[in-house]
Short mmCIF file of C-alpha atoms and ligand atoms in Angstrom, two decimals:
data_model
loop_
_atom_site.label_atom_id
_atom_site.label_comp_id
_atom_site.label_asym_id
_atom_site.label_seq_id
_atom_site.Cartn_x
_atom_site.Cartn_y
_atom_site.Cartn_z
CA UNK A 295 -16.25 -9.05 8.96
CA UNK A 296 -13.23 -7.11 8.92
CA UNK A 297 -10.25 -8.03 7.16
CA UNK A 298 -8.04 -5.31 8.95
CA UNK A 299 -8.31 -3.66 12.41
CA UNK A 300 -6.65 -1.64 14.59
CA UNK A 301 -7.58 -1.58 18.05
CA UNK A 302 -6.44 1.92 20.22
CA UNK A 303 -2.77 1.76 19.02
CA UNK A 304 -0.15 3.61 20.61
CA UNK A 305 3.11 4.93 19.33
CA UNK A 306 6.30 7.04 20.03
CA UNK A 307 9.37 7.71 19.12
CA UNK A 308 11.10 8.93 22.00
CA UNK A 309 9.57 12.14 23.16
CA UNK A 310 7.04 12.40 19.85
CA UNK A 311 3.97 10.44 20.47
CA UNK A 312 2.92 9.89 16.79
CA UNK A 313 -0.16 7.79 17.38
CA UNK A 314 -2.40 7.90 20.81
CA UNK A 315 -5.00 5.55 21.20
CA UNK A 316 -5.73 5.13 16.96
CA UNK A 317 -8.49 2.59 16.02
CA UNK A 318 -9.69 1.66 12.35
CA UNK A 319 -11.11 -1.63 10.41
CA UNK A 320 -10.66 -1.98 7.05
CA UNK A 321 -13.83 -4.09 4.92
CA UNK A 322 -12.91 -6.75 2.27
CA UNK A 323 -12.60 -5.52 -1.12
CA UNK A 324 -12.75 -1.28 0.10
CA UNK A 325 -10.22 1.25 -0.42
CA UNK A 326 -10.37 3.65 2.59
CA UNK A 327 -8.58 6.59 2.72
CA UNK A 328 -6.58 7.95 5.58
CA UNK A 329 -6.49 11.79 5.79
CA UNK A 330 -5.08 14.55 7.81
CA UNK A 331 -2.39 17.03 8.36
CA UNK A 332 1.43 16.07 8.20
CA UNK A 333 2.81 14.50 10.73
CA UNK A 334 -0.48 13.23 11.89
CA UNK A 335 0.14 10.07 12.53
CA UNK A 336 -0.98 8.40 9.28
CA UNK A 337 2.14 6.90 7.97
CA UNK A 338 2.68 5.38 11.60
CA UNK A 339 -0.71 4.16 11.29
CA UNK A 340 -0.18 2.49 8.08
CA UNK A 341 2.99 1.10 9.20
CA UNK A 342 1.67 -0.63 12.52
CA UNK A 343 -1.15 -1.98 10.17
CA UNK A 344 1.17 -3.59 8.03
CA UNK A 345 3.49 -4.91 10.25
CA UNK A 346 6.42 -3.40 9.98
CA UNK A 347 5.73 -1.04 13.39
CA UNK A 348 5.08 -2.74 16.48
CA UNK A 349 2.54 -0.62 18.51
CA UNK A 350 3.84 0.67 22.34
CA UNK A 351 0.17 -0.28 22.88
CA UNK A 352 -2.66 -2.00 21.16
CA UNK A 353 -3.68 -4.59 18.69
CA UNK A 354 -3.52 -5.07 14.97
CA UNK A 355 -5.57 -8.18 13.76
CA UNK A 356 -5.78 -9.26 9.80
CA UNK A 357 -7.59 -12.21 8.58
CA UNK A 358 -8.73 -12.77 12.26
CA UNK A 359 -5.18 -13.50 14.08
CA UNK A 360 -3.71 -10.77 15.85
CA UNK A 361 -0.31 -9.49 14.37
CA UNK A 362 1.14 -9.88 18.13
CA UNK A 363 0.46 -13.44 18.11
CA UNK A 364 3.17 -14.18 15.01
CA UNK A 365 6.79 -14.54 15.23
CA UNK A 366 9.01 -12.43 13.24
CA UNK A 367 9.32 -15.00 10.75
CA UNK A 368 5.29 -15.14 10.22
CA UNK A 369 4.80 -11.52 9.91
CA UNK A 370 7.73 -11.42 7.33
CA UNK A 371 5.69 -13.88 5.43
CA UNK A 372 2.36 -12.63 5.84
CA UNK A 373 3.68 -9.41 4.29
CA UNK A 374 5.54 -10.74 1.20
CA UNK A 375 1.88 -13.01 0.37
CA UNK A 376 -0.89 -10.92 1.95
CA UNK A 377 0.17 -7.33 1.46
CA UNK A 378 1.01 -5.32 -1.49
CA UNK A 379 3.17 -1.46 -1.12
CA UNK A 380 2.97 1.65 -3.28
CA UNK A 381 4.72 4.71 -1.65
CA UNK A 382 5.29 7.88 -3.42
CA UNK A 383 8.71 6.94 -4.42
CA UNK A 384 11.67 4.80 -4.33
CA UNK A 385 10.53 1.52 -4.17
CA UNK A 386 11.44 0.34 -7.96
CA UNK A 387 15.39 -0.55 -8.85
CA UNK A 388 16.07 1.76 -11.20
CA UNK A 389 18.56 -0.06 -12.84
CA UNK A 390 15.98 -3.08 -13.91
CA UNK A 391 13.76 -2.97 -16.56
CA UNK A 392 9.84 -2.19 -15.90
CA UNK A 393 9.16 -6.47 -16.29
CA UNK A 394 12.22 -7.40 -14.20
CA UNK A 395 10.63 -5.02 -11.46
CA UNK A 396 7.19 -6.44 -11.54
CA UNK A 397 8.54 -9.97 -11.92
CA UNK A 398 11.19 -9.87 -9.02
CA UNK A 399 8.59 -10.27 -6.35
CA UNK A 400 7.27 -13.49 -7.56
CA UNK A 401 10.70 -14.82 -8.17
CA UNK A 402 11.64 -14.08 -4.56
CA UNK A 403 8.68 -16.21 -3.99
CA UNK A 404 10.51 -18.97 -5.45
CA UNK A 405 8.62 -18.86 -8.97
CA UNK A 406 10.27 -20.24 -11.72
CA UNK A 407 11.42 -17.37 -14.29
CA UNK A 408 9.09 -18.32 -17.67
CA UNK A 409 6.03 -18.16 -15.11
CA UNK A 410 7.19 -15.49 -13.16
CA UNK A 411 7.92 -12.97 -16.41
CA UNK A 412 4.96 -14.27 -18.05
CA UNK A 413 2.98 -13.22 -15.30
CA UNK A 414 4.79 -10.23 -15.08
CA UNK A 415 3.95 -8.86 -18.54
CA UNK A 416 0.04 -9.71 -18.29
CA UNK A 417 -0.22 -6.69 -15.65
CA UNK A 418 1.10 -4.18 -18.92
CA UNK A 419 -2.15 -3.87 -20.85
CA UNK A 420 -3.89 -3.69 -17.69
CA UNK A 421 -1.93 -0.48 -16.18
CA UNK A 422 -1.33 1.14 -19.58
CA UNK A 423 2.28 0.14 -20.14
CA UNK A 424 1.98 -1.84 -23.11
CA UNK A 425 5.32 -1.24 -24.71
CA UNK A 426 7.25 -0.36 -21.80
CA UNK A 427 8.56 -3.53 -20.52
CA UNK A 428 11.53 -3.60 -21.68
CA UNK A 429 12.38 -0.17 -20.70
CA UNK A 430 14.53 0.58 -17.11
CA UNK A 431 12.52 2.38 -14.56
CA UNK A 432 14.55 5.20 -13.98
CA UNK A 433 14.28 6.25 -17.32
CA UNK A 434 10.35 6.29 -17.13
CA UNK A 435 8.02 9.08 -16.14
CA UNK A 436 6.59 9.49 -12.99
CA UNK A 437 2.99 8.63 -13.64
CA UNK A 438 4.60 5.34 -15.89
CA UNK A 439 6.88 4.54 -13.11
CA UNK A 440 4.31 5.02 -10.67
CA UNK A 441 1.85 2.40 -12.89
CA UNK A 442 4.97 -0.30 -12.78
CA UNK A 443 4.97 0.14 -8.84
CA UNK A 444 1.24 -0.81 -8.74
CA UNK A 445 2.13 -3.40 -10.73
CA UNK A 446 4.71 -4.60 -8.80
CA UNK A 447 2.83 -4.26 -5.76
CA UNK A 448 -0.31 -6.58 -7.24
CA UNK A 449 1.32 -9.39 -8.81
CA UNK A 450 1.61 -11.37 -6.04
CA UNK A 451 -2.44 -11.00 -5.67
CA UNK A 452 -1.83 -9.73 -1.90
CA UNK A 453 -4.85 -8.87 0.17
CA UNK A 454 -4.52 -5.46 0.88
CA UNK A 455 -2.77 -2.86 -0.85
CA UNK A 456 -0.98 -0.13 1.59
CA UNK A 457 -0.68 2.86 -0.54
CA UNK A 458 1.31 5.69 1.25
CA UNK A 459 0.77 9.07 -0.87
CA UNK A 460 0.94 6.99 -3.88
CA UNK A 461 0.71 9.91 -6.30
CA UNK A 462 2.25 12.57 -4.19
CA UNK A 463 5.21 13.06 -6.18
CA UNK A 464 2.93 13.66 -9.57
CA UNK A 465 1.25 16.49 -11.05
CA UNK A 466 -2.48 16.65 -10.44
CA UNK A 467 -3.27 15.30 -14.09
CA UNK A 468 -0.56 12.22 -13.74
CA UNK A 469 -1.92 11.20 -10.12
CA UNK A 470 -5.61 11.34 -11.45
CA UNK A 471 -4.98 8.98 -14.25
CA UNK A 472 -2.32 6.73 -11.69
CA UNK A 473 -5.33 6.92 -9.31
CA UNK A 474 -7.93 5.86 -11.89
CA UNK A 475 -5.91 2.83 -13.20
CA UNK A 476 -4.73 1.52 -9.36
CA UNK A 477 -8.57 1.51 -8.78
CA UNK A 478 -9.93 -0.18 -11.84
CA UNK A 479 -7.54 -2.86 -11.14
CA UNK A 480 -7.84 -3.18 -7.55
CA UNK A 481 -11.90 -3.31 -8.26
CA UNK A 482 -11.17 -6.06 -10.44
CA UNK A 483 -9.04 -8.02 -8.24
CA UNK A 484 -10.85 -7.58 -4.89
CA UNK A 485 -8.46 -6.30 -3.41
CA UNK A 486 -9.08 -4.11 -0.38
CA UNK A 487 -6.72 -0.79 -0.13
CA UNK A 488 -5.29 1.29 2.84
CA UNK A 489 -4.71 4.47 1.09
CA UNK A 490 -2.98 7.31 2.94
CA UNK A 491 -3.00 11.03 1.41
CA UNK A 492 -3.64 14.54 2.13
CA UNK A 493 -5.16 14.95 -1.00
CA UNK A 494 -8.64 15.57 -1.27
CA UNK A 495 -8.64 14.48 -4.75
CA UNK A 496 -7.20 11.51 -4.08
CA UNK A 497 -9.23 10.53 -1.52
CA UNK A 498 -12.54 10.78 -3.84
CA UNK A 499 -11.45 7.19 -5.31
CA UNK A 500 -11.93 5.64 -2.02
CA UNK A 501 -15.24 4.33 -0.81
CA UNK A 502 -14.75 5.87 2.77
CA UNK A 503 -12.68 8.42 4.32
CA UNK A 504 -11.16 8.82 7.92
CA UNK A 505 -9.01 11.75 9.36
CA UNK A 506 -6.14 11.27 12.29
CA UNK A 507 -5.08 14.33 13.61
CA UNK A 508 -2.87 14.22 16.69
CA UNK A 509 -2.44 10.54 16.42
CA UNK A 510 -6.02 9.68 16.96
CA UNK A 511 -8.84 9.01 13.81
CA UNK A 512 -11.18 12.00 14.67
CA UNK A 513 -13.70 10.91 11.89
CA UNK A 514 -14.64 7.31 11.13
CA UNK A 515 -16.33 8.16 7.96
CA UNK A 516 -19.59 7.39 6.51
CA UNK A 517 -19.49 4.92 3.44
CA UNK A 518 -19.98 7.27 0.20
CA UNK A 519 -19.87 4.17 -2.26
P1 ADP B 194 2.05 11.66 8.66
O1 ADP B 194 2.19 10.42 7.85
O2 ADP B 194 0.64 12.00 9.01
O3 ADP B 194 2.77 12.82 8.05
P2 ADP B 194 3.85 10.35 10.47
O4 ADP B 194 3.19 9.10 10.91
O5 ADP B 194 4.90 10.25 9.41
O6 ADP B 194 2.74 11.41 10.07
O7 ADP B 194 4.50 11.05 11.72
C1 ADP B 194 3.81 11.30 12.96
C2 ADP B 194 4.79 11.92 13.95
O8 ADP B 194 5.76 10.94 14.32
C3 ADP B 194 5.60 13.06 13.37
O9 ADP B 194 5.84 13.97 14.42
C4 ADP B 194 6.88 12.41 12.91
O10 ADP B 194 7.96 13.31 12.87
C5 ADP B 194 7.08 11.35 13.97
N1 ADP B 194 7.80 10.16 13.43
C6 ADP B 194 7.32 9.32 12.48
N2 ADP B 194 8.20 8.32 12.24
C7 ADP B 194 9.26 8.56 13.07
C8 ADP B 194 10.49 7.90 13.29
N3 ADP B 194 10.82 6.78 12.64
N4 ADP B 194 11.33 8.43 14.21
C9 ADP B 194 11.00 9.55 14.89
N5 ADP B 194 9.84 10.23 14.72
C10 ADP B 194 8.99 9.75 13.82
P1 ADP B 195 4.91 11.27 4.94
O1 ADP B 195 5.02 12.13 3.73
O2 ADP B 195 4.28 9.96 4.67
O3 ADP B 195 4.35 11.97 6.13
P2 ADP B 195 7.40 11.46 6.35
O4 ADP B 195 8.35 12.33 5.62
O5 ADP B 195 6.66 11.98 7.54
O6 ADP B 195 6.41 10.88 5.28
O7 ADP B 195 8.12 10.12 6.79
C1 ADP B 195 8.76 9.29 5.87
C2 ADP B 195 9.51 8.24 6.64
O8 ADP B 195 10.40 8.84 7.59
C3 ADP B 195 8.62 7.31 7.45
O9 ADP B 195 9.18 6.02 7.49
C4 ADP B 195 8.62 7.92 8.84
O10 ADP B 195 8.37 6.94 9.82
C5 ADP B 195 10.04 8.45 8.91
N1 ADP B 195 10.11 9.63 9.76
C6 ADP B 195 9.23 10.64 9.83
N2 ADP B 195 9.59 11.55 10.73
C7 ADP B 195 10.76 11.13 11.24
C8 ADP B 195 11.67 11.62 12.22
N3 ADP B 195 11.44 12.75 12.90
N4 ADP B 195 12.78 10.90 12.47
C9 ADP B 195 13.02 9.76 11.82
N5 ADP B 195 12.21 9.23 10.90
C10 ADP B 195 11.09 9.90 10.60
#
C-alpha cells in the first residue's frame, strides 16, 4: 500500500495554472524522483504533497487519511513528526552551530536538551561530519552544509523525506557524494523520499522516476531498483 498519493491535483496561482490534473503514489521505504522542465509544476507538486499547498482540486492522502480531512492544527503536526525537508538552500540558521541546527527540531518537539544534543551528534559519523559540530553553518561548505540539512531533516525519524533540488546549488562532484550519503542513510532508516530535480544524475539514486511537464506527470515510471 501506498504511503503517499496524490489523486488529479489541481493548482493556480491566479492566471498560471501550475499543476492540472497531477496524480502520483509514493511506496514505503522508495525514493522517487520527480523530473521535468522548470516551472513544471514539480515544486507545486511537492508542496501540495506535503501539506503546505492546498490543491484548487484533488486529494492528497498519507498513511491512509486524506490531508483534507485534518484541521490546520493536524497537518501542522503531521509535518513537524511525519515529514522531513531538504531544499537546495536556506533552511539552516546560519548563526547556530552544525549540532544546535540538527538538535533544534527535536527540542521544538519538547525534548529535553542532554537527549536532544545527544541525539543530535549521533547523525555526525553517519553523514561524514565528524568534527564539525561545533562549527556555525554559514561558515561550512556547501556539500557539509548540505549533509547538516539532511541531518536536520532526519532526526526526528519522519516518514518521508521531501527533497526539493537538494544538491542544486553544488558542483556535480559535491551533489554526488551529498546524494550518496542522503541515500545510504535514508536506506538505513526506511525512510521513503520525494525527491524533486532536473538532474539526471540525481535522479539515478532513486528507485523510480516520473516526469510532470505542464502540470501533469506524463511518465509514471517503471521501477529500475
Ligand atoms: P518547478 O518546480 O517545476 O520549476 P513550480 O512548481 O515551481 O515548477 O512552478 C510551476 C508554475 O507555477 C510556474 O509557472 C511558476 O512560476 C508558478 N508558481 C509556482 N509557485 C507560485 C506562487 N507561489 N505564486 C505564483 N506562481 C507560482
Ligand atoms: P524551483 O527551483 O524549485 O523550481 P522556483 O524558483 O520555481 O523553484 O520557486 C521557488 C519558490 O518560489 C517556491 O516556493 C515557488 O512556489 C515560489 N514561486 C515560484 N514562482 C513564483 C512566482 N511566479 N511568484 C511567486 N512565487 C513563486
Amino acid at each position: 500500500m501506498s504511503i503517499l498519493y496524490a489523486n488529479d491535483l489541481t493548482k493556480s496561482f491566479g492566471a498560471t495554472v501550475a499543476l492540472q490534473g497531477a496524480s502520483l503514489s509514493l511506496e514505503p521505504g522508495e525514493i522517487l524522483a520527480v523530473m521535468g522542465p522548470s516551472g513544471s509544476g514539480k515544486s507545486t507538486l511537492l508542496y501540495c504533497l506535503a501539506g503546505i499547498f492546498t490543491p484548487d482540486d484533488g486529494t492528497v492522502t498519507f498513511g491512509g487519511r486524506r490531508m483534507d480531512s485534518l484541521s490546520d492544527r493536524e497537518r501542522t503536526r503531521l509535518r513537524r513528526t511525519a515529514f522531513g525537508f531538504v531544499f537546495q538552500f536556506g533552511q539552516l540558521v546560519p548563526e547556530l552551530t552544525a549540532v544546535d541546527n540538527v538538535a533544534l527540531p527535536l527540542l521544538l518537539s519538547g525534548k529535553r536538551r542532554t537527549a536532544a544534543y545527544e541525539q543530535a551528534r549521533s547523525w555526525f559519523p553517519r553523514l561524514g561530519l565528524t568534527g564539525l559540530e561545533g562549527r556555525r553553518t554559514g561558515e561550512l561548505s556547501g556539500g557539509q552544509a548540505q549533509r547538516v540539512a539532511v541531518a536536520r531533516a532526519l532526526v526526528t525519524g519522519p516518514e518521508v523525506l521531501f527533497a526539493d533540488e537538494p544538491t542544486g546549488a553544488l558542483d556535480s562532484l559535491t551533489g554526488e557524494m551529498v546524494m550518496d550519503l542522503m541515500v545510504d542513510t535514508v536506506r538505513a532508516e526506511h525512510t521513503s523520499v520525494l525527491l524533486v530535480t532536473h538532474d539526471a544524475r540525481v535522479a539515478a539514486h532513486a528507485d523510480r522516476q516520473i516526469t510532470v511537464r505542464d502540470g501533469q506527470v506524463i511518465d509514471a515510471g517503471a521501477r529500475v531498483r
